[in-house]
């Protein structure tokens, strides 16, 4: 209960602090534009855009983010207002029309979005400036000053940026380095608590007690993942604080990568415990290996001390190690158990040792870290950014987003001006400030943006009605709304897009004056927002017609292709770890991309299409995530074995041949299974396959497909006996190899225990790789049954048909040549 209360209190404190900073920045803009000197108010002609700039930068920001935002706003201003000023001076505001304005906005947007590497905030500010400059120039006509008008837009942007910096300095600065230290301390406690719970579960006297400890650790795992994300986020901000605040240079270090490495062994320990819950209490404790709770307690205390030293130190010196005690505790592991039930236990101990070794790794200093310097170094911010953006060749991946943005923004401005010349810029501004960094669920995001805009605008109109005669109280009424929208931004229902739209909707009504009756402005802005969002949806449907569900299926095939390469890379040969790690990283990126498509496909409307089977796809994603972890642990085990094999001499090569034979059998089994998945996921539908077979006059008997693939692993009904025999053979050969090596002194005993843990860990990974692929088989069958409800699904038969079709096509191609 106390943990839950503390977490709720922390969430409230974070939301209140963020709302206070946002309110302070908006108050600075409001006081300057409403009560400031007339000379200043004359130049800040567009306070609405000042508020928009504030919301884009100050939301959940630190001082480093605000300083970074200053440079981004300056870069965006040069990039957008420079060409706009020149075009207005050459053409003249009096000659502008709706058509020329729309074309000018579209061209300007293309030039902003097309360059690679431009920060999203810079793009949004630049696009907003382009809309304001051109549309307001058209609205005012001959009264527009070609030179001063863009400068007024720049001044309005500048006051918003300055307000962000002041809001993050007062009453005390919100520094990213402080937030980084705080999150590191919390993560150190989190890791220690999880380690304690995992060891308690491992040493539990009965199954129920072990499961209870595992359940207690699950919420801590979720909290640890969030803390890790926060640390990575603040790392980027610290870089911008180091330049103006030199006293932070000695504090700055890069804990992100090290913390990620500490997270991986903990996931392995959880995986081991989940696999061995049925065999608690663990057999190897005080069993034939003579490894008991006393040694585990020593390991835990040493590892916890090491974690605190490496995370909470103020200097960059490496902490002293007590690894000698850990070595002594692991020296009792001198033999490999051939029981499959003991593999999770050995894997648990392997992850414990891996955790301790990673906590001993030397820190990454700013001079060692690549890319840790700020963009202001060497060639300068503008020169490096501009040259890197434009020095690359044109590609479709860059051309299409730029064309989509320019077309949607141009159409939004055109239709917005057709509806209302006075308020026509709001439709374009809606599209400009909601530009996304990557592909997103168009309908869902547009829906939450529209809802957020309506909520914020209605709240603003209500505030104007209640405090009609008291302008200063309008700002006070924004404070509770900032708190509410902060919760909305962190909710699943609205997210960042809906929360930011709700903030802007209220601020634009309550933070200004002399814009007409609030109710009329509210209706006009809601309609213009609808026009802008409709243009974005229409352009997305025309230029990006492929549904996310189709892309998820294509990405699923790519994941299987990469997984096949990963399985082929598992070997005990020299330099095999490098190949396996490279393929594992590729698979991790592919799985991450698959997750994005699945999330988008779940949110997109079905219309007349078959509903997306999100449950099966999410289960597939979970299995792939486990496979990624298992392959990483396999690479660690192979790498350690490769390193230790040099101490064995020539006897290692003789002993490893039998293990390689077992690995080849494993790869053949798992690889044939994954290859079958590849074939099946390539299909558009089973109907198209059968139609293609009929058109090619290929007989429906499957002997042709079977004959050429006799060694294919039949996926329908896993051959568990064959799996067990391969793992048993591997364990027996590992035991023979280890027992052949007689350890005479302490160093040799440590070497032998290291080999025992690595070989056992590799056996655990092999066993669980097969188990996860069998789980994937069930999900693939579920997807095929969902898409073909009237058919009986047999993956082996489908794979044979595909291979028969492929063999026939290849044979016909060879005849033509």
PDB file of C-alpha atoms in Angstrom, residues 611-713:
ATOM      1  CA  UNK A 611     -10.855  -7.134 -38.741  1.00  0.00           C
ATOM      2  CA  UNK A 612      -7.252  -7.251 -37.604  1.00  0.00           C
ATOM      3  CA  UNK A 613      -6.492 -10.177 -35.273  1.00  0.00           C
ATOM      4  CA  UNK A 614      -4.573  -8.053 -32.783  1.00  0.00           C
ATOM      5  CA  UNK A 615      -4.573 -10.682 -29.995  1.00  0.00           C
ATOM      6  CA  UNK A 616      -2.580 -13.200 -32.056  1.00  0.00           C
ATOM      7  CA  UNK A 617      -0.232 -10.536 -33.375  1.00  0.00           C
ATOM      8  CA  UNK A 618       0.529  -9.209 -29.895  1.00  0.00           C
ATOM      9  CA  UNK A 619       1.249 -12.751 -28.713  1.00  0.00           C
ATOM     10  CA  UNK A 620       3.558 -13.166 -31.709  1.00  0.00           C
ATOM     11  CA  UNK A 621       5.282  -9.943 -30.716  1.00  0.00           C
ATOM     12  CA  UNK A 622       5.800 -11.264 -27.189  1.00  0.00           C
ATOM     13  CA  UNK A 623       7.306 -14.496 -28.520  1.00  0.00           C
ATOM     14  CA  UNK A 624       9.639 -12.583 -30.812  1.00  0.00           C
ATOM     15  CA  UNK A 625      10.761 -10.394 -27.915  1.00  0.00           C
ATOM     16  CA  UNK A 626      11.659 -13.511 -25.924  1.00  0.00           C
ATOM     17  CA  UNK A 627      13.528 -14.896 -28.939  1.00  0.00           C
ATOM     18  CA  UNK A 628      15.530 -11.679 -29.182  1.00  0.00           C
ATOM     19  CA  UNK A 629      16.563 -12.021 -25.531  1.00  0.00           C
ATOM     20  CA  UNK A 630      17.382 -15.715 -25.890  1.00  0.00           C
ATOM     21  CA  UNK A 631      19.577 -15.034 -28.907  1.00  0.00           C
ATOM     22  CA  UNK A 632      21.401 -12.322 -26.967  1.00  0.00           C
ATOM     23  CA  UNK A 633      22.060 -14.705 -24.072  1.00  0.00           C
ATOM     24  CA  UNK A 634      23.219 -17.307 -26.584  1.00  0.00           C
ATOM     25  CA  UNK A 635      25.681 -14.796 -28.001  1.00  0.00           C
ATOM     26  CA  UNK A 636      26.976 -14.007 -24.497  1.00  0.00           C
ATOM     27  CA  UNK A 637      27.429 -17.695 -23.717  1.00  0.00           C
ATOM     28  CA  UNK A 638      29.150 -18.387 -27.050  1.00  0.00           C
ATOM     29  CA  UNK A 639      31.412 -15.373 -26.595  1.00  0.00           C
ATOM     30  CA  UNK A 640      32.477 -16.429 -23.124  1.00  0.00           C
ATOM     31  CA  UNK A 641      33.100 -19.989 -24.311  1.00  0.00           C
ATOM     32  CA  UNK A 642      35.157 -18.648 -27.202  1.00  0.00           C
ATOM     33  CA  UNK A 643      37.216 -16.583 -24.770  1.00  0.00           C
ATOM     34  CA  UNK A 644      37.726 -19.410 -22.279  1.00  0.00           C
ATOM     35  CA  UNK A 645      38.499 -21.974 -25.013  1.00  0.00           C
ATOM     36  CA  UNK A 646      41.893 -20.354 -25.555  1.00  0.00           C
ATOM     37  CA  UNK A 647      42.932 -21.610 -22.108  1.00  0.00           C
ATOM     38  CA  UNK A 648      42.008 -25.213 -22.924  1.00  0.00           C
ATOM     39  CA  UNK A 649      44.457 -25.508 -25.806  1.00  0.00           C
ATOM     40  CA  UNK A 650      44.111 -28.217 -28.460  1.00  0.00           C
ATOM     41  CA  UNK A 651      41.750 -30.390 -26.404  1.00  0.00           C
ATOM     42  CA  UNK A 652      38.950 -27.826 -26.909  1.00  0.00           C
ATOM     43  CA  UNK A 653      38.718 -28.376 -30.674  1.00  0.00           C
ATOM     44  CA  UNK A 654      38.440 -32.138 -30.215  1.00  0.00           C
ATOM     45  CA  UNK A 655      35.714 -31.828 -27.605  1.00  0.00           C
ATOM     46  CA  UNK A 656      33.681 -29.185 -29.399  1.00  0.00           C
ATOM     47  CA  UNK A 657      33.104 -31.276 -32.561  1.00  0.00           C
ATOM     48  CA  UNK A 658      30.379 -33.347 -30.889  1.00  0.00           C
ATOM     49  CA  UNK A 659      28.702 -30.201 -29.569  1.00  0.00           C
ATOM     50  CA  UNK A 660      28.744 -28.693 -33.048  1.00  0.00           C
ATOM     51  CA  UNK A 661      26.990 -31.802 -34.317  1.00  0.00           C
ATOM     52  CA  UNK A 662      24.222 -31.319 -31.746  1.00  0.00           C
ATOM     53  CA  UNK A 663      23.978 -27.649 -32.676  1.00  0.00           C
ATOM     54  CA  UNK A 664      23.629 -28.538 -36.356  1.00  0.00           C
ATOM     55  CA  UNK A 665      20.718 -30.862 -35.559  1.00  0.00           C
ATOM     56  CA  UNK A 666      19.127 -28.086 -33.501  1.00  0.00           C
ATOM     57  CA  UNK A 667      19.596 -25.550 -36.292  1.00  0.00           C
ATOM     58  CA  UNK A 668      18.146 -27.949 -38.851  1.00  0.00           C
ATOM     59  CA  UNK A 669      15.065 -28.498 -36.710  1.00  0.00           C
ATOM     60  CA  UNK A 670      14.470 -24.870 -35.750  1.00  0.00           C
ATOM     61  CA  UNK A 671      15.499 -23.549 -39.173  1.00  0.00           C
ATOM     62  CA  UNK A 672      13.055 -25.801 -41.059  1.00  0.00           C
ATOM     63  CA  UNK A 673      10.283 -24.675 -38.737  1.00  0.00           C
ATOM     64  CA  UNK A 674      11.052 -20.987 -39.273  1.00  0.00           C
ATOM     65  CA  UNK A 675      11.383 -21.570 -43.032  1.00  0.00           C
ATOM     66  CA  UNK A 676       7.886 -23.001 -43.035  1.00  0.00           C
ATOM     67  CA  UNK A 677       6.656 -19.840 -41.302  1.00  0.00           C
ATOM     68  CA  UNK A 678       8.395 -17.758 -43.966  1.00  0.00           C
ATOM     69  CA  UNK A 679       6.597 -19.618 -46.737  1.00  0.00           C
ATOM     70  CA  UNK A 680       3.208 -19.291 -45.094  1.00  0.00           C
ATOM     71  CA  UNK A 681       3.483 -15.567 -44.282  1.00  0.00           C
ATOM     72  CA  UNK A 682       4.409 -14.810 -47.917  1.00  0.00           C
ATOM     73  CA  UNK A 683       0.922 -15.875 -48.967  1.00  0.00           C
ATOM     74  CA  UNK A 684      -1.664 -13.256 -49.776  1.00  0.00           C
ATOM     75  CA  UNK A 685      -4.364 -15.859 -49.051  1.00  0.00           C
ATOM     76  CA  UNK A 686      -4.974 -19.591 -49.269  1.00  0.00           C
ATOM     77  CA  UNK A 687      -7.447 -19.006 -52.097  1.00  0.00           C
ATOM     78  CA  UNK A 688      -4.780 -17.318 -54.192  1.00  0.00           C
ATOM     79  CA  UNK A 689      -2.429 -20.269 -53.595  1.00  0.00           C
ATOM     80  CA  UNK A 690      -5.006 -22.834 -54.684  1.00  0.00           C
ATOM     81  CA  UNK A 691      -5.937 -20.759 -57.717  1.00  0.00           C
ATOM     82  CA  UNK A 692      -2.292 -20.471 -58.691  1.00  0.00           C
ATOM     83  CA  UNK A 693      -1.844 -24.236 -58.358  1.00  0.00           C
ATOM     84  CA  UNK A 694      -4.828 -24.820 -60.632  1.00  0.00           C
ATOM     85  CA  UNK A 695      -3.591 -22.322 -63.219  1.00  0.00           C
ATOM     86  CA  UNK A 696      -0.170 -24.004 -63.303  1.00  0.00           C
ATOM     87  CA  UNK A 697      -1.783 -27.464 -63.537  1.00  0.00           C
ATOM     88  CA  UNK A 698       0.158 -28.631 -60.503  1.00  0.00           C
ATOM     89  CA  UNK A 699      -1.345 -31.788 -58.949  1.00  0.00           C
ATOM     90  CA  UNK A 700      -2.657 -31.405 -55.421  1.00  0.00           C
ATOM     91  CA  UNK A 701      -0.774 -34.434 -54.141  1.00  0.00           C
ATOM     92  CA  UNK A 702       1.961 -33.302 -51.850  1.00  0.00           C
ATOM     93  CA  UNK A 703       4.514 -35.984 -52.625  1.00  0.00           C
ATOM     94  CA  UNK A 704       6.326 -33.613 -54.911  1.00  0.00           C
ATOM     95  CA  UNK A 705       6.791 -31.122 -52.138  1.00  0.00           C
ATOM     96  CA  UNK A 706       7.654 -33.781 -49.593  1.00  0.00           C
ATOM     97  CA  UNK A 707      10.213 -35.536 -51.710  1.00  0.00           C
ATOM     98  CA  UNK A 708      12.454 -32.511 -52.033  1.00  0.00           C
ATOM     99  CA  UNK A 709      12.185 -31.646 -48.353  1.00  0.00           C
ATOM    100  CA  UNK A 710      12.460 -34.914 -46.505  1.00  0.00           C
ATOM    101  CA  UNK A 711      14.296 -33.326 -43.593  1.00  0.00           C
ATOM    102  CA  UNK A 712      11.702 -30.603 -43.026  1.00  0.00           C
ATOM    103  CA  UNK A 713      10.506 -30.504 -39.460  1.00  0.00           C
TER     104      UNK A 713
END
